[in-house]
Amino acid sequence: MFTGTPAELRQRESQARNIAGRIAMLLDDLEALGLGAPSRQLHTPGGVIRQQPGRGWSVTDR
């Protein structure tokens, strides 16, 4: 459980969204190899990384 200040929480949530965005780009790269698609969504502290047919992977808030 996070016990820091609200400002620290916002900063960490922002960092988590940034990392989730990088993961989404890597998932696009993996899918482009044509070896099969991973699961269609991943739940992370930075939001939900979802595969959108024809549009690749994106990060959305919960």
PDB file of C-alpha atoms in Angstrom:
ATOM      1  CA  MET A   1       0.000   0.000   0.000  1.00  0.00           C
ATOM      2  CA  PHE A   2       1.333   3.419  -0.973  1.00  0.00           C
ATOM      3  CA  THR A   3       1.880   5.686   2.036  1.00  0.00           C
ATOM      4  CA  GLY A   4       3.420   8.785   0.453  1.00  0.00           C
ATOM      5  CA  THR A   5       1.955  12.206  -0.218  1.00  0.00           C
ATOM      6  CA  PRO A   6      -0.689  12.920  -2.874  1.00  0.00           C
ATOM      7  CA  ALA A   7       1.971  14.668  -4.972  1.00  0.00           C
ATOM      8  CA  GLU A   8       4.234  11.610  -4.789  1.00  0.00           C
ATOM      9  CA  LEU A   9       1.311   9.405  -5.783  1.00  0.00           C
ATOM     10  CA  ARG A  10       0.558  11.561  -8.847  1.00  0.00           C
ATOM     11  CA  GLN A  11       4.230  11.457  -9.844  1.00  0.00           C
ATOM     12  CA  ARG A  12       4.393   7.672  -9.533  1.00  0.00           C
ATOM     13  CA  GLU A  13       1.127   7.244 -11.436  1.00  0.00           C
ATOM     14  CA  SER A  14       2.574   9.391 -14.213  1.00  0.00           C
ATOM     15  CA  GLN A  15       5.727   7.266 -14.279  1.00  0.00           C
ATOM     16  CA  ALA A  16       3.605   4.104 -14.393  1.00  0.00           C
ATOM     17  CA  ARG A  17       1.613   5.457 -17.393  1.00  0.00           C
ATOM     18  CA  ASN A  18       4.879   6.266 -19.161  1.00  0.00           C
ATOM     19  CA  ILE A  19       6.202   2.744 -18.609  1.00  0.00           C
ATOM     20  CA  ALA A  20       2.869   1.248 -19.730  1.00  0.00           C
ATOM     21  CA  GLY A  21       3.130   3.294 -22.949  1.00  0.00           C
ATOM     22  CA  ARG A  22       6.581   1.871 -23.612  1.00  0.00           C
ATOM     23  CA  ILE A  23       5.228  -1.645 -23.024  1.00  0.00           C
ATOM     24  CA  ALA A  24       2.453  -0.973 -25.549  1.00  0.00           C
ATOM     25  CA  MET A  25       5.060  -0.026 -28.159  1.00  0.00           C
ATOM     26  CA  LEU A  26       6.992  -3.238 -27.472  1.00  0.00           C
ATOM     27  CA  LEU A  27       3.808  -5.286 -27.842  1.00  0.00           C
ATOM     28  CA  ASP A  28       3.244  -3.654 -31.260  1.00  0.00           C
ATOM     29  CA  ASP A  29       6.797  -4.651 -32.214  1.00  0.00           C
ATOM     30  CA  LEU A  30       6.244  -8.248 -31.073  1.00  0.00           C
ATOM     31  CA  GLU A  31       2.964  -8.500 -32.950  1.00  0.00           C
ATOM     32  CA  ALA A  32       4.612  -7.161 -36.114  1.00  0.00           C
ATOM     33  CA  LEU A  33       6.829 -10.257 -36.147  1.00  0.00           C
ATOM     34  CA  GLY A  34       3.739 -12.280 -37.025  1.00  0.00           C
ATOM     35  CA  LEU A  35       4.412 -15.055 -34.524  1.00  0.00           C
ATOM     36  CA  GLY A  36       1.055 -14.797 -32.780  1.00  0.00           C
ATOM     37  CA  ALA A  37      -0.537 -12.163 -30.621  1.00  0.00           C
ATOM     38  CA  PRO A  38      -0.191 -12.023 -26.844  1.00  0.00           C
ATOM     39  CA  SER A  39      -3.225 -11.622 -24.589  1.00  0.00           C
ATOM     40  CA  ARG A  40      -5.517  -8.750 -25.615  1.00  0.00           C
ATOM     41  CA  GLN A  41      -5.111  -6.773 -22.386  1.00  0.00           C
ATOM     42  CA  LEU A  42      -2.714  -6.337 -19.503  1.00  0.00           C
ATOM     43  CA  HIS A  43      -3.526  -4.625 -16.223  1.00  0.00           C
ATOM     44  CA  THR A  44      -0.724  -2.445 -14.858  1.00  0.00           C
ATOM     45  CA  PRO A  45      -0.407   0.270 -12.203  1.00  0.00           C
ATOM     46  CA  GLY A  46      -0.261   2.724 -15.129  1.00  0.00           C
ATOM     47  CA  GLY A  47      -3.601   1.691 -16.584  1.00  0.00           C
ATOM     48  CA  VAL A  48      -4.847  -1.074 -18.836  1.00  0.00           C
ATOM     49  CA  ILE A  49      -2.854  -1.891 -21.968  1.00  0.00           C
ATOM     50  CA  ARG A  50      -5.388  -3.046 -24.564  1.00  0.00           C
ATOM     51  CA  GLN A  51      -5.057  -4.358 -28.070  1.00  0.00           C
ATOM     52  CA  GLN A  52      -7.360  -2.547 -30.470  1.00  0.00           C
ATOM     53  CA  PRO A  53      -7.918  -4.475 -33.700  1.00  0.00           C
ATOM     54  CA  GLY A  54      -6.276  -2.668 -36.592  1.00  0.00           C
ATOM     55  CA  ARG A  55      -4.905   0.050 -34.289  1.00  0.00           C
ATOM     56  CA  GLY A  56      -2.296  -1.755 -32.203  1.00  0.00           C
ATOM     57  CA  TRP A  57      -1.826  -1.463 -28.464  1.00  0.00           C
ATOM     58  CA  SER A  58      -2.783   1.525 -26.321  1.00  0.00           C
ATOM     59  CA  VAL A  59      -2.896   2.497 -22.651  1.00  0.00           C
ATOM     60  CA  THR A  60      -6.207   3.506 -21.116  1.00  0.00           C
ATOM     61  CA  ASP A  61      -7.183   4.531 -17.617  1.00  0.00           C
ATOM     62  CA  ARG A  62      -9.045   1.974 -15.605  1.00  0.00           C
TER      63      ARG A  62
END
